[in-house]
Amino acid sequence: MALDPRLTATLVCPVCKGPVVYDEALQTLNCPRCRLAFDVSNDIPNMIPEQATALSQEQAQQYNDRLSKVTE
């Protein structure tokens, strides 16, 4: 089951307060600015920065591109 789009539209990165991108396949919320991926387990996002995983520069760019398409 996917996260409700109304929820993902209101969530922001806890570090920089910027927008996050939901990756349904990986079950993560991703902040391209901070290059962090926050796990989603049982439809509950874990937004604790110390438990996030790092994104590569390429992954962050891909999520940033997806974010740009949404905001246009």
Short mmCIF file of the N, C-alpha and C atoms (twelve columns), coordinates in Angstrom:
data_MODEL
# 
_entry.id   MODEL 
# 
loop_
_atom_site.group_PDB 
_atom_site.id 
_atom_site.type_symbol 
_atom_site.label_atom_id 
_atom_site.label_alt_id 
_atom_site.label_comp_id 
_atom_site.label_asym_id 
_atom_site.label_seq_id 
_atom_site.Cartn_x 
_atom_site.Cartn_y 
_atom_site.Cartn_z 
_atom_site.pdbx_PDB_model_num 
ATOM 1   N N  . MET A 1  0.828  -1.175 0.000   1 
ATOM 2   C CA . MET A 1  0.000  0.000  0.000   1 
ATOM 3   C C  . MET A 1  0.883  1.252  0.000   1 
ATOM 4   N N  . ALA A 2  0.543  2.209  -0.827  1 
ATOM 5   C CA . ALA A 2  1.327  3.429  -0.960  1 
ATOM 6   C C  . ALA A 2  0.895  4.469  0.068   1 
ATOM 7   N N  . LEU A 3  1.816  5.364  0.357   1 
ATOM 8   C CA . LEU A 3  1.474  6.482  1.231   1 
ATOM 9   C C  . LEU A 3  0.443  7.369  0.545   1 
ATOM 10  N N  . ASP A 4  -0.420 7.944  1.328   1 
ATOM 11  C CA . ASP A 4  -1.430 8.858  0.815   1 
ATOM 12  C C  . ASP A 4  -0.728 10.080 0.227   1 
ATOM 13  N N  . PRO A 5  -1.011 10.449 -1.021  1 
ATOM 14  C CA . PRO A 5  -0.363 11.617 -1.630  1 
ATOM 15  C C  . PRO A 5  -0.588 12.908 -0.844  1 
ATOM 16  N N  . ARG A 6  -1.696 12.996 -0.123  1 
ATOM 17  C CA . ARG A 6  -1.928 14.186 0.704   1 
ATOM 18  C C  . ARG A 6  -0.899 14.272 1.824   1 
ATOM 19  N N  . LEU A 7  -0.478 13.121 2.337   1 
ATOM 20  C CA . LEU A 7  0.542  13.103 3.383   1 
ATOM 21  C C  . LEU A 7  1.897  13.479 2.810   1 
ATOM 22  N N  . THR A 8  2.274  12.861 1.702   1 
ATOM 23  C CA . THR A 8  3.596  13.138 1.135   1 
ATOM 24  C C  . THR A 8  3.719  14.584 0.677   1 
ATOM 25  N N  . ALA A 9  2.607  15.202 0.295   1 
ATOM 26  C CA . ALA A 9  2.643  16.605 -0.135  1 
ATOM 27  C C  . ALA A 9  2.912  17.545 1.031   1 
ATOM 28  N N  . THR A 10 2.616  17.114 2.249   1 
ATOM 29  C CA . THR A 10 2.808  17.978 3.414   1 
ATOM 30  C C  . THR A 10 4.112  17.714 4.157   1 
ATOM 31  N N  . LEU A 11 4.753  16.599 3.884   1 
ATOM 32  C CA . LEU A 11 5.996  16.278 4.588   1 
ATOM 33  C C  . LEU A 11 7.167  17.067 4.024   1 
ATOM 34  N N  . VAL A 12 8.079  17.433 4.903   1 
ATOM 35  C CA . VAL A 12 9.312  18.108 4.508   1 
ATOM 36  C C  . VAL A 12 10.484 17.419 5.201   1 
ATOM 37  N N  . CYS A 13 11.653 17.668 4.686   1 
ATOM 38  C CA . CYS A 13 12.867 17.124 5.285   1 
ATOM 39  C C  . CYS A 13 13.051 17.733 6.677   1 
ATOM 40  N N  . PRO A 14 13.313 16.915 7.697   1 
ATOM 41  C CA . PRO A 14 13.493 17.454 9.043   1 
ATOM 42  C C  . PRO A 14 14.803 18.229 9.213   1 
ATOM 43  N N  . VAL A 15 15.723 18.075 8.268   1 
ATOM 44  C CA . VAL A 15 17.012 18.758 8.376   1 
ATOM 45  C C  . VAL A 15 16.952 20.148 7.742   1 
ATOM 46  N N  . CYS A 16 16.545 20.218 6.467   1 
ATOM 47  C CA . CYS A 16 16.566 21.498 5.745   1 
ATOM 48  C C  . CYS A 16 15.189 22.100 5.528   1 
ATOM 49  N N  . LYS A 17 14.144 21.368 5.898   1 
ATOM 50  C CA . LYS A 17 12.743 21.794 5.720   1 
ATOM 51  C C  . LYS A 17 12.341 21.902 4.248   1 
ATOM 52  N N  . GLY A 18 13.121 21.284 3.362   1 
ATOM 53  C CA . GLY A 18 12.811 21.278 1.931   1 
ATOM 54  C C  . GLY A 18 11.877 20.129 1.578   1 
ATOM 55  N N  . PRO A 19 11.381 20.108 0.347   1 
ATOM 56  C CA . PRO A 19 10.461 19.048 -0.079  1 
ATOM 57  C C  . PRO A 19 11.159 17.693 -0.184  1 
ATOM 58  N N  . VAL A 20 10.384 16.641 -0.005  1 
ATOM 59  C CA . VAL A 20 10.886 15.276 -0.156  1 
ATOM 60  C C  . VAL A 20 10.127 14.595 -1.292  1 
ATOM 61  N N  . VAL A 21 10.761 13.580 -1.861  1 
ATOM 62  C CA . VAL A 21 10.182 12.820 -2.970  1 
ATOM 63  C C  . VAL A 21 9.963  11.389 -2.497  1 
ATOM 64  N N  . TYR A 22 8.741  10.895 -2.671  1 
ATOM 65  C CA . TYR A 22 8.426  9.526  -2.261  1 
ATOM 66  C C  . TYR A 22 8.792  8.559  -3.373  1 
ATOM 67  N N  . ASP A 23 9.568  7.538  -3.037  1 
ATOM 68  C CA . ASP A 23 9.918  6.471  -3.973  1 
ATOM 69  C C  . ASP A 23 9.179  5.220  -3.514  1 
ATOM 70  N N  . GLU A 24 8.069  4.929  -4.198  1 
ATOM 71  C CA . GLU A 24 7.218  3.811  -3.790  1 
ATOM 72  C C  . GLU A 24 7.947  2.475  -3.917  1 
ATOM 73  N N  . ALA A 25 8.765  2.310  -4.945  1 
ATOM 74  C CA . ALA A 25 9.469  1.046  -5.156  1 
ATOM 75  C C  . ALA A 25 10.449 0.749  -4.016  1 
ATOM 76  N N  . LEU A 26 11.141 1.773  -3.544  1 
ATOM 77  C CA . LEU A 26 12.128 1.593  -2.474  1 
ATOM 78  C C  . LEU A 26 11.561 1.843  -1.090  1 
ATOM 79  N N  . GLN A 27 10.317 2.363  -1.027  1 
ATOM 80  C CA . GLN A 27 9.688  2.704  0.244   1 
ATOM 81  C C  . GLN A 27 10.556 3.670  1.035   1 
ATOM 82  N N  . THR A 28 10.908 4.780  0.368   1 
ATOM 83  C CA . THR A 28 11.697 5.821  1.014   1 
ATOM 84  C C  . THR A 28 11.136 7.197  0.663   1 
ATOM 85  N N  . LEU A 29 11.364 8.136  1.548   1 
ATOM 86  C CA . LEU A 29 11.150 9.552  1.277   1 
ATOM 87  C C  . LEU A 29 12.544 10.143 1.136   1 
ATOM 88  N N  . ASN A 30 12.782 10.874 0.055   1 
ATOM 89  C CA . ASN A 30 14.132 11.294 -0.284  1 
ATOM 90  C C  . ASN A 30 14.252 12.806 -0.371  1 
ATOM 91  N N  . CYS A 31 15.276 13.335 0.265   1 
ATOM 92  C CA . CYS A 31 15.561 14.764 0.202   1 
ATOM 93  C C  . CYS A 31 16.769 14.956 -0.716  1 
ATOM 94  N N  . PRO A 32 16.535 15.483 -1.927  1 
ATOM 95  C CA . PRO A 32 17.669 15.672 -2.830  1 
ATOM 96  C C  . PRO A 32 18.649 16.739 -2.351  1 
ATOM 97  N N  . ARG A 33 18.164 17.719 -1.601  1 
ATOM 98  C CA . ARG A 33 19.043 18.793 -1.116  1 
ATOM 99  C C  . ARG A 33 20.037 18.266 -0.087  1 
ATOM 100 N N  . CYS A 34 19.559 17.498 0.887   1 
ATOM 101 C CA . CYS A 34 20.431 16.947 1.939   1 
ATOM 102 C C  . CYS A 34 21.061 15.616 1.544   1 
ATOM 103 N N  . ARG A 35 20.556 15.047 0.444   1 
ATOM 104 C CA . ARG A 35 21.003 13.732 -0.030  1 
ATOM 105 C C  . ARG A 35 20.777 12.660 1.035   1 
ATOM 106 N N  . LEU A 36 19.542 12.663 1.587   1 
ATOM 107 C CA . LEU A 36 19.163 11.676 2.597   1 
ATOM 108 C C  . LEU A 36 17.920 10.911 2.152   1 
ATOM 109 N N  . ALA A 37 17.869 9.631  2.518   1 
ATOM 110 C CA . ALA A 37 16.703 8.781  2.263   1 
ATOM 111 C C  . ALA A 37 16.153 8.319  3.608   1 
ATOM 112 N N  . PHE A 38 14.868 8.591  3.817   1 
ATOM 113 C CA . PHE A 38 14.184 8.208  5.050   1 
ATOM 114 C C  . PHE A 38 13.295 7.004  4.753   1 
ATOM 115 N N  . ASP A 39 13.461 5.930  5.517   1 
ATOM 116 C CA . ASP A 39 12.692 4.710  5.303   1 
ATOM 117 C C  . ASP A 39 11.222 4.907  5.638   1 
ATOM 118 N N  . VAL A 40 10.378 4.166  4.900   1 
ATOM 119 C CA . VAL A 40 8.946  4.104  5.178   1 
ATOM 120 C C  . VAL A 40 8.636  2.637  5.461   1 
ATOM 121 N N  . SER A 41 8.128  2.362  6.654   1 
ATOM 122 C CA . SER A 41 7.811  0.994  7.050   1 
ATOM 123 C C  . SER A 41 6.361  0.926  7.512   1 
ATOM 124 N N  . ASN A 42 5.598  0.021  6.923   1 
ATOM 125 C CA . ASN A 42 4.166  -0.105 7.236   1 
ATOM 126 C C  . ASN A 42 3.442  1.224  7.064   1 
ATOM 127 N N  . ASP A 43 3.802  1.941  6.005   1 
ATOM 128 C CA . ASP A 43 3.211  3.244  5.671   1 
ATOM 129 C C  . ASP A 43 3.488  4.324  6.703   1 
ATOM 130 N N  . ILE A 44 4.522  4.136  7.524   1 
ATOM 131 C CA . ILE A 44 4.906  5.134  8.525   1 
ATOM 132 C C  . ILE A 44 6.322  5.609  8.197   1 
ATOM 133 N N  . PRO A 45 6.464  6.903  7.850   1 
ATOM 134 C CA . PRO A 45 7.800  7.420  7.548   1 
ATOM 135 C C  . PRO A 45 8.637  7.588  8.811   1 
ATOM 136 N N  . ASN A 46 9.882  7.177  8.730   1 
ATOM 137 C CA . ASN A 46 10.837 7.383  9.820   1 
ATOM 138 C C  . ASN A 46 11.675 8.599  9.440   1 
ATOM 139 N N  . MET A 47 11.337 9.747  10.011  1 
ATOM 140 C CA . MET A 47 11.988 10.994 9.638   1 
ATOM 141 C C  . MET A 47 13.081 11.408 10.629  1 
ATOM 142 N N  . ILE A 48 13.696 10.438 11.280  1 
ATOM 143 C CA . ILE A 48 14.780 10.717 12.219  1 
ATOM 144 C C  . ILE A 48 16.084 10.826 11.417  1 
ATOM 145 N N  . PRO A 49 16.695 12.006 11.381  1 
ATOM 146 C CA . PRO A 49 17.883 12.207 10.533  1 
ATOM 147 C C  . PRO A 49 19.017 11.223 10.805  1 
ATOM 148 N N  . GLU A 50 19.229 10.862 12.059  1 
ATOM 149 C CA . GLU A 50 20.329 9.942  12.392  1 
ATOM 150 C C  . GLU A 50 20.099 8.541  11.842  1 
ATOM 151 N N  . GLN A 51 18.858 8.207  11.494  1 
ATOM 152 C CA . GLN A 51 18.554 6.878  10.973  1 
ATOM 153 C C  . GLN A 51 18.390 6.878  9.454   1 
ATOM 154 N N  . ALA A 52 18.550 8.019  8.827   1 
ATOM 155 C CA . ALA A 52 18.450 8.115  7.370   1 
ATOM 156 C C  . ALA A 52 19.713 7.546  6.722   1 
ATOM 157 N N  . THR A 53 19.573 7.173  5.460   1 
ATOM 158 C CA . THR A 53 20.732 6.697  4.705   1 
ATOM 159 C C  . THR A 53 21.110 7.744  3.660   1 
ATOM 160 N N  . ALA A 54 22.376 7.743  3.313   1 
ATOM 161 C CA . ALA A 54 22.883 8.736  2.366   1 
ATOM 162 C C  . ALA A 54 22.533 8.343  0.935   1 
ATOM 163 N N  . LEU A 55 22.207 9.354  0.135   1 
ATOM 164 C CA . LEU A 55 21.984 9.163  -1.297  1 
ATOM 165 C C  . LEU A 55 23.256 9.550  -2.039  1 
ATOM 166 N N  . SER A 56 23.501 8.885  -3.144  1 
ATOM 167 C CA . SER A 56 24.620 9.288  -3.989  1 
ATOM 168 C C  . SER A 56 24.246 10.575 -4.714  1 
ATOM 169 N N  . GLN A 57 25.226 11.221 -5.295  1 
ATOM 170 C CA . GLN A 57 24.973 12.446 -6.053  1 
ATOM 171 C C  . GLN A 57 24.007 12.165 -7.210  1 
ATOM 172 N N  . GLU A 58 24.168 11.011 -7.864  1 
ATOM 173 C CA . GLU A 58 23.308 10.650 -8.988  1 
ATOM 174 C C  . GLU A 58 21.862 10.417 -8.534  1 
ATOM 175 N N  . GLN A 59 21.700 9.710  -7.416  1 
ATOM 176 C CA . GLN A 59 20.356 9.479  -6.887  1 
ATOM 177 C C  . GLN A 59 19.693 10.801 -6.508  1 
ATOM 178 N N  . ALA A 60 20.435 11.664 -5.835  1 
ATOM 179 C CA . ALA A 60 19.891 12.960 -5.434  1 
ATOM 180 C C  . ALA A 60 19.461 13.755 -6.659  1 
ATOM 181 N N  . GLN A 61 20.240 13.708 -7.730  1 
ATOM 182 C CA . GLN A 61 19.887 14.423 -8.950  1 
ATOM 183 C C  . GLN A 61 18.611 13.862 -9.573  1 
ATOM 184 N N  . GLN A 62 18.469 12.540 -9.562  1 
ATOM 185 C CA . GLN A 62 17.256 11.919 -10.109 1 
ATOM 186 C C  . GLN A 62 16.023 12.363 -9.319  1 
ATOM 187 N N  . TYR A 63 16.114 12.391 -8.008  1 
ATOM 188 C CA . TYR A 63 14.982 12.822 -7.189  1 
ATOM 189 C C  . TYR A 63 14.720 14.315 -7.376  1 
ATOM 190 N N  . ASN A 64 15.775 15.086 -7.537  1 
ATOM 191 C CA . ASN A 64 15.604 16.514 -7.786  1 
ATOM 192 C C  . ASN A 64 14.896 16.735 -9.118  1 
ATOM 193 N N  . ASP A 65 15.229 15.945 -10.127 1 
ATOM 194 C CA . ASP A 65 14.549 16.040 -11.423 1 
ATOM 195 C C  . ASP A 65 13.084 15.704 -11.295 1 
ATOM 196 N N  . ARG A 66 12.762 14.657 -10.524 1 
ATOM 197 C CA . ARG A 66 11.361 14.294 -10.295 1 
ATOM 198 C C  . ARG A 66 10.618 15.401 -9.567  1 
ATOM 199 N N  . LEU A 67 11.283 16.012 -8.608  1 
ATOM 200 C CA . LEU A 67 10.685 17.101 -7.858  1 
ATOM 201 C C  . LEU A 67 10.426 18.301 -8.765  1 
ATOM 202 N N  . SER A 68 11.339 18.585 -9.668  1 
ATOM 203 C CA . SER A 68 11.169 19.695 -10.599 1 
ATOM 204 C C  . SER A 68 9.960  19.503 -11.490 1 
ATOM 205 N N  . LYS A 69 9.702  18.272 -11.917 1 
ATOM 206 C CA . LYS A 69 8.556  17.986 -12.769 1 
ATOM 207 C C  . LYS A 69 7.238  18.206 -12.025 1 
ATOM 208 N N  . VAL A 70 7.225  17.923 -10.736 1 
ATOM 209 C CA . VAL A 70 6.023  18.072 -9.931  1 
ATOM 210 C C  . VAL A 70 5.704  19.547 -9.703  1 
ATOM 211 N N  . THR A 71 6.724  20.353 -9.490  1 
ATOM 212 C CA . THR A 71 6.507  21.748 -9.158  1 
ATOM 213 C C  . THR A 71 6.276  22.638 -10.379 1 
ATOM 214 N N  . GLU A 72 6.499  22.127 -11.572 1 
ATOM 215 C CA . GLU A 72 6.307  22.941 -12.780 1 
ATOM 216 C C  . GLU A 72 4.851  23.116 -13.116 1 
# 
